[in-house]
Coordinates of C-alpha atoms in Angstrom, one line a residue:
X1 CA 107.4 60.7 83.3
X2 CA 104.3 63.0 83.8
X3 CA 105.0 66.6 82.4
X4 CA 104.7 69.7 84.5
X5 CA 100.6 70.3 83.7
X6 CA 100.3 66.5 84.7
X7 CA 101.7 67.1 88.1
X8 CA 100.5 70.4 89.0
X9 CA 96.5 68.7 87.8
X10 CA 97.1 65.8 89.9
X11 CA 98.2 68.5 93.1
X12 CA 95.2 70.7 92.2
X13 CA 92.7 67.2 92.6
X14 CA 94.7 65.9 96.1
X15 CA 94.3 69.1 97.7
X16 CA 90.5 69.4 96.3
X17 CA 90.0 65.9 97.3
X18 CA 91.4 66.7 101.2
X19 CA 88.7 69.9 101.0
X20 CA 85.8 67.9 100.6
X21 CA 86.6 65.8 102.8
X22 CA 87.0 68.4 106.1
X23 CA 84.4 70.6 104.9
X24 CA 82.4 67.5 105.2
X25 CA 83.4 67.1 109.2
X26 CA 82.4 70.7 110.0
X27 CA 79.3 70.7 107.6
X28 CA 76.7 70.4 110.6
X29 CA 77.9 73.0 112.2
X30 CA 78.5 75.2 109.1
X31 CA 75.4 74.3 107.0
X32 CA 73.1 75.4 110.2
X33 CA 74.9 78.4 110.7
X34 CA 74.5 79.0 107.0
X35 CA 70.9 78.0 106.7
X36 CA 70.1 80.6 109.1
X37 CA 71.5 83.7 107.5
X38 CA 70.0 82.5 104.3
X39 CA 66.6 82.7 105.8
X40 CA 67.4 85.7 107.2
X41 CA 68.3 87.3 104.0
X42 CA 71.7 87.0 104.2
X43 CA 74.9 85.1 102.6
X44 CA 77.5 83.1 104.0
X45 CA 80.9 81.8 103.5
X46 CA 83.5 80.2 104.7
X47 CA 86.4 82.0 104.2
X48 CA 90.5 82.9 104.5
X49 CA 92.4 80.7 107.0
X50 CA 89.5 78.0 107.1
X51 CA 89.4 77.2 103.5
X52 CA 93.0 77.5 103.0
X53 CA 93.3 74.8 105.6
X54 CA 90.5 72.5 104.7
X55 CA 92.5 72.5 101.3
X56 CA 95.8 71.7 103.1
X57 CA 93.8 68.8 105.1
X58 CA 94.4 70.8 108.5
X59 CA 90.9 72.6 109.4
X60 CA 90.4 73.0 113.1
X61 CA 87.5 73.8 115.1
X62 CA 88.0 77.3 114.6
X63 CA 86.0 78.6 111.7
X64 CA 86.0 82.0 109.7
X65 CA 83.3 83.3 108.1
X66 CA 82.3 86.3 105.7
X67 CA 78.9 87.9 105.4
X68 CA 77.0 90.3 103.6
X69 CA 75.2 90.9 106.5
X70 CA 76.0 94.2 108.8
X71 CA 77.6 93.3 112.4
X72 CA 73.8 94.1 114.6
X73 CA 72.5 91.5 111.7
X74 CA 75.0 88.9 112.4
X75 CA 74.1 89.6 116.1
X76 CA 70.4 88.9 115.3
X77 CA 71.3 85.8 114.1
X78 CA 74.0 84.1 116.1
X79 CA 72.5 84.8 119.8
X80 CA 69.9 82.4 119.5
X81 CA 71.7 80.1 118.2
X82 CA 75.1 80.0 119.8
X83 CA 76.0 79.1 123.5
X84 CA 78.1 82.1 124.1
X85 CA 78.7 85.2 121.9
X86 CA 81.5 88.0 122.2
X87 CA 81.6 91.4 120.4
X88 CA 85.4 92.4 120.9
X89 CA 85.8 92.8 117.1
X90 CA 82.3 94.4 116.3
X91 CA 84.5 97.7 115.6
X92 CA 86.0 95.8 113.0
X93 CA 82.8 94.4 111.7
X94 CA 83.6 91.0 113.4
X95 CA 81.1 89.0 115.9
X96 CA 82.6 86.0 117.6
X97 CA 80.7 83.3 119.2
X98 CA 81.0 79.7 120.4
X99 CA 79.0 76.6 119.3
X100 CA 78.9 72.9 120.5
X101 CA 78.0 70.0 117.9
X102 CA 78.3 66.6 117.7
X103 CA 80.7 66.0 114.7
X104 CA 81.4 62.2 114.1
X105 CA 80.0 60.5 116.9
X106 CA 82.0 63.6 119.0
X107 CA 81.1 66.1 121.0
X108 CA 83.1 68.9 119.8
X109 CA 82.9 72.9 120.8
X110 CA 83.6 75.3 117.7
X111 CA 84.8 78.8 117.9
X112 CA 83.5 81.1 115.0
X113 CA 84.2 84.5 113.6
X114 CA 81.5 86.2 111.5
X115 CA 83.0 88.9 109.6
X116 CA 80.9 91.2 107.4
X117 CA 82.3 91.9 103.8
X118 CA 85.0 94.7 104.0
X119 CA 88.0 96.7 103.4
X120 CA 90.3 98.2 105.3
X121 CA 93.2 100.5 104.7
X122 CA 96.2 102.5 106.9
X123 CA 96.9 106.3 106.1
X124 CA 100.5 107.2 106.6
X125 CA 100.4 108.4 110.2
X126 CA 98.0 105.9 111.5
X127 CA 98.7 102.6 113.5
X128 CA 95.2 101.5 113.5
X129 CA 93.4 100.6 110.0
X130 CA 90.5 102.4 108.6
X131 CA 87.3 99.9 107.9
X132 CA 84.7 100.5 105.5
X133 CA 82.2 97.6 104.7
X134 CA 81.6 96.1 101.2
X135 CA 78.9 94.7 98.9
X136 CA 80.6 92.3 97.4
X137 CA 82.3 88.8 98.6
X138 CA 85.1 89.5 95.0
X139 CA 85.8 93.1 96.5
X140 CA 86.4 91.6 100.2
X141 CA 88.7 88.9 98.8
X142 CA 91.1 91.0 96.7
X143 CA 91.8 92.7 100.3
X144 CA 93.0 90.0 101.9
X145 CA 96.6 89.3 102.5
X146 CA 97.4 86.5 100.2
X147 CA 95.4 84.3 97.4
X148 CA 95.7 81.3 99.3
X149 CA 94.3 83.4 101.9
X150 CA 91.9 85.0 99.4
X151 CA 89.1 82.6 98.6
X152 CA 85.8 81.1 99.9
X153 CA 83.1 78.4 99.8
X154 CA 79.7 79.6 99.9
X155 CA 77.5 77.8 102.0
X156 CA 75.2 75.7 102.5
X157 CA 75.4 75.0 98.7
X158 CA 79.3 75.0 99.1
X159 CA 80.3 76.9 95.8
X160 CA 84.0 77.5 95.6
X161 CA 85.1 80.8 95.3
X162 CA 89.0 81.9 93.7
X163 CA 89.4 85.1 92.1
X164 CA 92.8 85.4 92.6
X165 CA 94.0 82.1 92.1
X166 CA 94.7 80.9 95.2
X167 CA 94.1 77.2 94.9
X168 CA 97.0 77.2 91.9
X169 CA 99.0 79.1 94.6
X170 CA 98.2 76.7 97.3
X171 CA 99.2 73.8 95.0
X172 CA 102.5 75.5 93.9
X173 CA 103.2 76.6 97.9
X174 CA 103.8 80.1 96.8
X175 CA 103.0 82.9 98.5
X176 CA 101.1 86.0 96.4
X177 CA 99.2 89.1 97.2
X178 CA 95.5 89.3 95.4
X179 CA 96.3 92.8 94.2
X180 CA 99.9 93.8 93.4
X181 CA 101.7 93.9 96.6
X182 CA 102.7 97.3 97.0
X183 CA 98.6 98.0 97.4
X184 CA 98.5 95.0 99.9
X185 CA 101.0 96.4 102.5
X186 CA 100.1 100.3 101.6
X187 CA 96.3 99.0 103.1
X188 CA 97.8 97.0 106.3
X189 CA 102.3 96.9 106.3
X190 CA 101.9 94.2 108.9
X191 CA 100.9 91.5 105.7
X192 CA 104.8 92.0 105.3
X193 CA 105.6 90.4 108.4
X194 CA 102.5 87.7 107.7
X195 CA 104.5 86.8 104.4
X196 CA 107.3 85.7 106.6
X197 CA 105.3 84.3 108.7
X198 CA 102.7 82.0 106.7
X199 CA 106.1 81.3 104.9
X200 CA 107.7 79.5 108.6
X201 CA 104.3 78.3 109.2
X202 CA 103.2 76.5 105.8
X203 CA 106.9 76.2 104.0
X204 CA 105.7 78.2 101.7
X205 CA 108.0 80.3 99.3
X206 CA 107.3 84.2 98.6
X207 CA 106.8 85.2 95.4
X208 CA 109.5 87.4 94.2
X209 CA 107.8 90.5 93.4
X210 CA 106.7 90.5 97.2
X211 CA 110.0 90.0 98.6
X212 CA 110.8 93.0 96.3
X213 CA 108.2 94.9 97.9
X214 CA 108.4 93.7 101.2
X215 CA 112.5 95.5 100.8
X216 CA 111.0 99.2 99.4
X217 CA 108.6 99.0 101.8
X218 CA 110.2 97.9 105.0
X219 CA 110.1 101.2 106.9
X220 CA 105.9 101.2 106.6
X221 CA 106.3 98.3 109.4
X222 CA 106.6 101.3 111.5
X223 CA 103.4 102.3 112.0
X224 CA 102.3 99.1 113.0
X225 CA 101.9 98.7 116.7
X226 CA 104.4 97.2 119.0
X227 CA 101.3 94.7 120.1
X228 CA 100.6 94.0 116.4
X229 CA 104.3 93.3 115.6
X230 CA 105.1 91.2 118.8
X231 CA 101.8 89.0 118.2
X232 CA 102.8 88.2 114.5
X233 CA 106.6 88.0 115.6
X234 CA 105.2 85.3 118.0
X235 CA 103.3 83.0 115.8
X236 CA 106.0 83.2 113.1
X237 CA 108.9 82.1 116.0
X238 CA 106.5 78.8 117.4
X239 CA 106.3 77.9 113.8
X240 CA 107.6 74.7 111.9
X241 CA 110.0 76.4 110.4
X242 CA 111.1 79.8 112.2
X243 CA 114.5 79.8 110.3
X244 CA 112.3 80.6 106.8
X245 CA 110.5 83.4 108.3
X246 CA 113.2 85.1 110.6
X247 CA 115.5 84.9 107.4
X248 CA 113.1 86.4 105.1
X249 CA 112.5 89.3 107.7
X250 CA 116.5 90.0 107.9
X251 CA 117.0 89.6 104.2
X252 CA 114.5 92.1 103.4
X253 CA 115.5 94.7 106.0
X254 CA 112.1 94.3 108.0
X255 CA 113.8 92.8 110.9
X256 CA 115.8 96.1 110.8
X257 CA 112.9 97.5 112.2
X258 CA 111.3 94.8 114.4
X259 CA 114.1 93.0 115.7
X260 CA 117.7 94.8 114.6
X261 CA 119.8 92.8 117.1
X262 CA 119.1 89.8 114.6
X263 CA 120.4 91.3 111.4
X264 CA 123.5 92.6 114.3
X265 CA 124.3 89.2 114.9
X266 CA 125.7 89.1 111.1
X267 CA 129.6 90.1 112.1
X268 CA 132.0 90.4 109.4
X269 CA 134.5 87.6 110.5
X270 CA 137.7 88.0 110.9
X271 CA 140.4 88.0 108.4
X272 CA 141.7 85.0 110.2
X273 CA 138.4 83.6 110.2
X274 CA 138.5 82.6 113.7
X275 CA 135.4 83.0 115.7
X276 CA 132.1 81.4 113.4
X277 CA 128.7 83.6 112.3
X278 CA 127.1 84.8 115.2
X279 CA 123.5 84.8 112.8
X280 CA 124.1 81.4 111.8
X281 CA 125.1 80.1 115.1
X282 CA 121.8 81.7 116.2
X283 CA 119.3 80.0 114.1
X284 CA 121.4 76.3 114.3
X285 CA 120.8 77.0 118.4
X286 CA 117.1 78.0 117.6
X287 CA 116.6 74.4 115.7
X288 CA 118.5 72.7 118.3
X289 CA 116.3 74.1 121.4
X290 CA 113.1 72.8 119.3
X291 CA 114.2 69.4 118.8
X292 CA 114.6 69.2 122.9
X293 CA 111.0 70.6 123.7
X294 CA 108.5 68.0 125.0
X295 CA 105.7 69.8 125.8
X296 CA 104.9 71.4 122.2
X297 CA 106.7 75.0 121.2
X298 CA 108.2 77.0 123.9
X299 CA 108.2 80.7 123.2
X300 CA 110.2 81.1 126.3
X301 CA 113.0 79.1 125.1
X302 CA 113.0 80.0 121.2
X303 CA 113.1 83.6 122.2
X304 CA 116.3 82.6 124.5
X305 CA 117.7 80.6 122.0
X306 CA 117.2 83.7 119.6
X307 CA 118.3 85.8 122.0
X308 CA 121.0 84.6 123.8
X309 CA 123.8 85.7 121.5
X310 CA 122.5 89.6 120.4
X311 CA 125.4 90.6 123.3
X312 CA 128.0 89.9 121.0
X313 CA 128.4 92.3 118.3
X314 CA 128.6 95.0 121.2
X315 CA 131.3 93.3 123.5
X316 CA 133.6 92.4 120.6
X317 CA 137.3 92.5 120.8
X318 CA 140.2 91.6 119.0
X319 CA 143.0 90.2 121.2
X320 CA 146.5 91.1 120.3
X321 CA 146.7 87.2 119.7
X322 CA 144.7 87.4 116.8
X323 CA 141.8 85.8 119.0
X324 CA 138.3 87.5 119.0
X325 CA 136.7 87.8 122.5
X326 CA 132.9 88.6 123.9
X327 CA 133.6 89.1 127.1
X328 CA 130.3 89.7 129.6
X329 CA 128.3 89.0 126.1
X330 CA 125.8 87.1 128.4
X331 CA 125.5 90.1 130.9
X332 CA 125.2 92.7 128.1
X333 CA 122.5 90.8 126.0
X334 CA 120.4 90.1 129.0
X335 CA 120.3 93.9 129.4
X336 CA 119.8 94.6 125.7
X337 CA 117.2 91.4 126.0
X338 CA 114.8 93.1 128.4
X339 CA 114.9 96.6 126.3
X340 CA 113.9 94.9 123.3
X341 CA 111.3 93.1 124.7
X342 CA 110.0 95.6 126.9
X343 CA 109.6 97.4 123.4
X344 CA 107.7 95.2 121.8
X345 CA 105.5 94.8 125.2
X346 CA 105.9 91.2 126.2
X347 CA 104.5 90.7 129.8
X348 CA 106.9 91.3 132.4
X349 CA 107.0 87.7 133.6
X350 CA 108.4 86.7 130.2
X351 CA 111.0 89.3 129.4
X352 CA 112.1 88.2 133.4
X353 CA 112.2 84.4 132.8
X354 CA 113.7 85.1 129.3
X355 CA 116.6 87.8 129.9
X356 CA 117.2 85.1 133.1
X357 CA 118.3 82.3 130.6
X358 CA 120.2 84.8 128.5
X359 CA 122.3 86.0 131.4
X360 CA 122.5 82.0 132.6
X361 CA 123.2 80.8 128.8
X362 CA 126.7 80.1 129.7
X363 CA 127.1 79.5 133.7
X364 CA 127.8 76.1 132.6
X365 CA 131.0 77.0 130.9
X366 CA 132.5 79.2 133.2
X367 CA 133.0 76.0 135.6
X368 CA 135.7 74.5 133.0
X369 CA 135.8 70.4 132.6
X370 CA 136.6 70.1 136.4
X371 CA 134.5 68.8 138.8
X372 CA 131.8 70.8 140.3
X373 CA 131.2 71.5 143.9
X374 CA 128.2 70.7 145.3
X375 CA 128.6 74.4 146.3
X376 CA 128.0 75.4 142.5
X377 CA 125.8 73.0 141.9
X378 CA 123.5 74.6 144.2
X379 CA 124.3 77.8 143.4
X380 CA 123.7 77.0 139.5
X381 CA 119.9 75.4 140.9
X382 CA 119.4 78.4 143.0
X383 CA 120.1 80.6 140.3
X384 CA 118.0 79.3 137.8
X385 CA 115.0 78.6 139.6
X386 CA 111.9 77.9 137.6
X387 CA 114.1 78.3 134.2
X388 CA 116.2 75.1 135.1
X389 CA 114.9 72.8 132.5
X390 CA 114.6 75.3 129.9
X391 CA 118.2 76.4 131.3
X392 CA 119.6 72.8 130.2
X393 CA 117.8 72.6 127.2
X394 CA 119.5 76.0 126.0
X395 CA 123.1 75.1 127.5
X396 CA 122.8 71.7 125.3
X397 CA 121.5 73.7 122.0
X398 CA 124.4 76.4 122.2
X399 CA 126.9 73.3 121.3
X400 CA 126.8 74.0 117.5
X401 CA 130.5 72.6 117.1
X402 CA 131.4 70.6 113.6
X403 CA 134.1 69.1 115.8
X404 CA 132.6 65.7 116.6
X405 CA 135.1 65.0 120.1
X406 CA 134.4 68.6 121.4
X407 CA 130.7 68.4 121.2
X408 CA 131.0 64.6 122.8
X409 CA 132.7 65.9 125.4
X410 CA 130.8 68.8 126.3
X411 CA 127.5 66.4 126.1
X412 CA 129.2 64.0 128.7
X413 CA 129.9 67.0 131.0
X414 CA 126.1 68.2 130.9
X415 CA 125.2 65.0 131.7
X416 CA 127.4 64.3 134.4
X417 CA 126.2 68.2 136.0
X418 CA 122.0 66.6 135.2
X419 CA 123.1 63.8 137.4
X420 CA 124.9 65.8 140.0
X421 CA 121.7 68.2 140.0
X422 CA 119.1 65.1 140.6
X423 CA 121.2 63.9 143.4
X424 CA 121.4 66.7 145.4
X425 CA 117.8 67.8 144.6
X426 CA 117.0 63.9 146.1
X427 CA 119.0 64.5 149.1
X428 CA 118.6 67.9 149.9
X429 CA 115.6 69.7 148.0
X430 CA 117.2 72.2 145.8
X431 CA 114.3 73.4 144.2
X432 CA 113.5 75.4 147.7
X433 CA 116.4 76.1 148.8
X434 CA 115.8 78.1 152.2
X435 CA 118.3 79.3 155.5
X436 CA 118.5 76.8 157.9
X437 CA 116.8 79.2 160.3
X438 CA 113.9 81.4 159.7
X439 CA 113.2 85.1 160.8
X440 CA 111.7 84.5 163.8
X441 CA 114.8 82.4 164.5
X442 CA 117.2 84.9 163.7
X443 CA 115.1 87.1 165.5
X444 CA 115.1 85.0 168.6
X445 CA 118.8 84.0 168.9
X446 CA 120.4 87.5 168.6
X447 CA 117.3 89.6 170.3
X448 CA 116.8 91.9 167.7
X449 CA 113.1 93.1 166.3
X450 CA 112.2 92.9 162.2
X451 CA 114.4 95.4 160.3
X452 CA 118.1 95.1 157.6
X453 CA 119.7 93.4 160.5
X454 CA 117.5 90.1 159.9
X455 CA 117.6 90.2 155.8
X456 CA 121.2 90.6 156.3
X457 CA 121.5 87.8 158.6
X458 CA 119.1 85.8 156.7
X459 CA 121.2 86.7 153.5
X460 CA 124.6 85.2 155.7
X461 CA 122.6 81.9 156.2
X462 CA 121.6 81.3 152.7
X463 CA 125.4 82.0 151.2
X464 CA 126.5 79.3 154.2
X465 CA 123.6 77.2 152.9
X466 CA 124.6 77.6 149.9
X467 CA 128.2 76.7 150.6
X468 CA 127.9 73.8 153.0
X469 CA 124.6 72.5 152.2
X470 CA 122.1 71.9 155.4
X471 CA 123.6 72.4 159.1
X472 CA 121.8 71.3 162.4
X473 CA 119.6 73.6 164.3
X474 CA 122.4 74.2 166.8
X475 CA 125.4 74.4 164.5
X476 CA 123.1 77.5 162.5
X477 CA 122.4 78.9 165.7
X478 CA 126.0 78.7 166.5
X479 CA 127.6 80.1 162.8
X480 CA 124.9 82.9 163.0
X481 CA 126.6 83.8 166.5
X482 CA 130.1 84.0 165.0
X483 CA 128.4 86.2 162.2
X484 CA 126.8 88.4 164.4
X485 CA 129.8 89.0 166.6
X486 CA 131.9 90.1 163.8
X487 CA 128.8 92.9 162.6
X488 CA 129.6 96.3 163.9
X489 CA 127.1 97.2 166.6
X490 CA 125.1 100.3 167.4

């Protein structure tokens, strides 16, 4: 059997082996780049993310680089060369620009950031960091977030830089800050919420003495910016593994601050132990809504899925029965869905579509195991609109039952509603539902000019649409008589 120093060498020389081998597929686009600041005066490197991920065997077209060179050098140098060039970081010392190359027998496009050697640092009332630029690529390292994070290949002559150690990190999967980690999130907090994140995106674990820190120092998060927060919140929830990260967070108090209907969701059961752990639930119905996505992560359904449940802990009850009740849970946490989102300034289209699924999450069951109307069928279509798919998706995922007959049954039911669904749609084009009359008709068969009088008759029409699926032109024209006989006039 090899011993521990056998296997951790023969870890250290794959993931070296996989480096070489993509910094070999970008090297013509990297050694030009690199060539040119040298003749400039200048050094390069390739640095962070990239080399972190050409060691893992993952490295992208989208390239990091760190410079001695001041931002209007790095300006000088890339605008001849590039095909397009963007200065939205140049505040933070970072020039982006965009370069096509053919890379084996390819033509591939390649988005670079140039970012001059730096440090950076938040002062207890600010929510934007500090920059000062530095000499030294050792000094721009130990700033970084984490060692595997923290090192560099010097090109063109591709000299590997590790300070901190993060190749013996990357090897171990450990995450570790390059100075000690109460320095790391003093200079940025938001590395606290990276540590969970880069732990869900890599299945990485976090070193102790950062989990340690990330708890005394969960409050700093606060100064952070919502946008900050939300962005990192993001890319940690569309991760492999969100359940790592969205653990960590609670367990360390951060999601306190960030997301506190998460941590909520952890209700002390009942003595009777009859309703199951809202948190755990949660994350099982995250997992579950992944496995059903076929176009790649949805953030609109993993934020319902994490959503759907935060209701709960404030519409608790405990029946005389013993029983433990969340009535309206879905109603409440849609409410309590858009405030929280609204706080961490997701676009209104998303905190619409994903407080809609909330408040739908469980339509389904309020129909029972009886046989649905094609009434409520369209009504259930109508009602979800756009969100349908997603809307099944999360319905199936909230099953989280152990009890094998239940969760069959249930399955069998959503099936059988999918198939009532695509037969109406075939026959009768749910998916635009409309009146069987228009304004102008309405307008036309009881004389009346635009105003309530039509919305309101147009409302009538839908509900009967609704109802009794489509009618004749003459049998509408006749029902929207009735209607309008029974409306008090004048």
């Amino acid at each position: 059997m090899p011993n521990a120093n056998e296997e951790n060498s023969s870890a250290l020389s794959q993931v070296q082996h996989r480096a070489v081998s993509e910094l070999l597929r970008v090297s013509p686009v990297a050694d030009d780049l690199a060539r040119r600041f040298q003749e400039a005066g200048f050094t390069l490197a390739l640095v962070g993310g990239s080399v972190r991920d050409a060691l893992l065997g993952r490295l992208g077209n989208d390239l990091d680089f760190t410079t001695d060179a001041r931002p209007e050098d790095v300006l000088k140098i890339v605008r001849p060369w590039a095909d397009a060039v963007w200065e939205v970081g140049i505040a933070f010392g970072t020039v982006g620009c965009q370069k096509s190359a053919r890379v084996e027998d390819t033509d591939q496009n390649f988005q670079i950031e140039v970012t001059t050697y730096r440090s950076e640092a938040y002062d207890r009332t600010s929510r934007k960091p500090e920059v000062s630029y530095g000499d030294s690529i050792e000094d721009d390292l130990v700033r970084r977030d984490f060692t595997v994070n923290a090192m560099a290949v010097a090109l063109p002559q591709k000299d590997f830089i590790d300070p901190y150690g993060g190749l013996q990190d990357l090897a171990e999967r450990v995450l570790r800050t390059p100075s000690t980690p109460e320095e790391s999130f003093s200079d940025d907090p938001l590395r606290m919420m990276r540590a969970a994140r880069f732990a869900a995106q890599l299945d990485f674990e976090v070193a102790p003495d950062v989990v340690a820190a990330m708890k005394a120092m969960a409050e700093r998060i606060d100064i952070v910016s919502a946008e900050r927060v939300r962005d990192e919140l993001n890319k940690l929830i569309l991760s492999a593994y969100p359940r790592m990260g969205l653990a960590l967070l609670v367990d360390t108090g951060l999601a306190d601050h960030v997301l506190p209907e998460l941590p909520a969701l952890r209700l002390e059961r009942d003595e009777h132990h009859r309703h199951k752990d809202v948190y755990e639930h949660t994350l099982i119905v995250l997992e579950q809504a992944m496995a059903l996505e076929d176009s790649g992560p949805d953030l609109t359904l993993r934020l319902a899925a994490l959503l759907h449940d935060i209701g709960k802990p404030r519409t608790r009850r405990f029946e005389k029965d013993g029983r433990v009740s969340f009535h309206h849970h879905e109603v409440v946490g849609a409410k309590m869905t858009k405030k929280r989102m609204a706080a961490l300034k997701y676009s209104n289209d998303l905190v619409k579509d994903v407080s809609r699924l909330v408040e739908l999450h469980l339509r389904f069951h309020g129909y029972g195991t009886g046989e649905w109307t094609d009434s409520a069928v369209r009504r259930y279509v109508r009602d979800a609109g756009p969100m349908l798919d997603r809307l099944h998706k999360l319905t199936r995922s909230d099953c989280t039952t152990r009890n094998k007959r239940r969760a069959s049954a249930l399955s069998r039911a959503y099936d059988g509603l999918e198939e009532r669904i695509a037969l109406l749609q075939e026959q009768e084009e749910l998916d635009a539902i409309r009146p069987d009359l228009d304004g102008n008709q309405i307008m036309e068969t009881l004389g009346v000019g635009p105003g309530p009088v039509v919305g309101r008759a147009y409302k009538f029409l839908l509900e009967l649409r609704l109802e009794n699926g489509p009618m004749e032109h003459d049998a509408a024209v006749s029902a929207l008589k009735e209607w309008w006989a029974t409306q008090p006039q004048g």
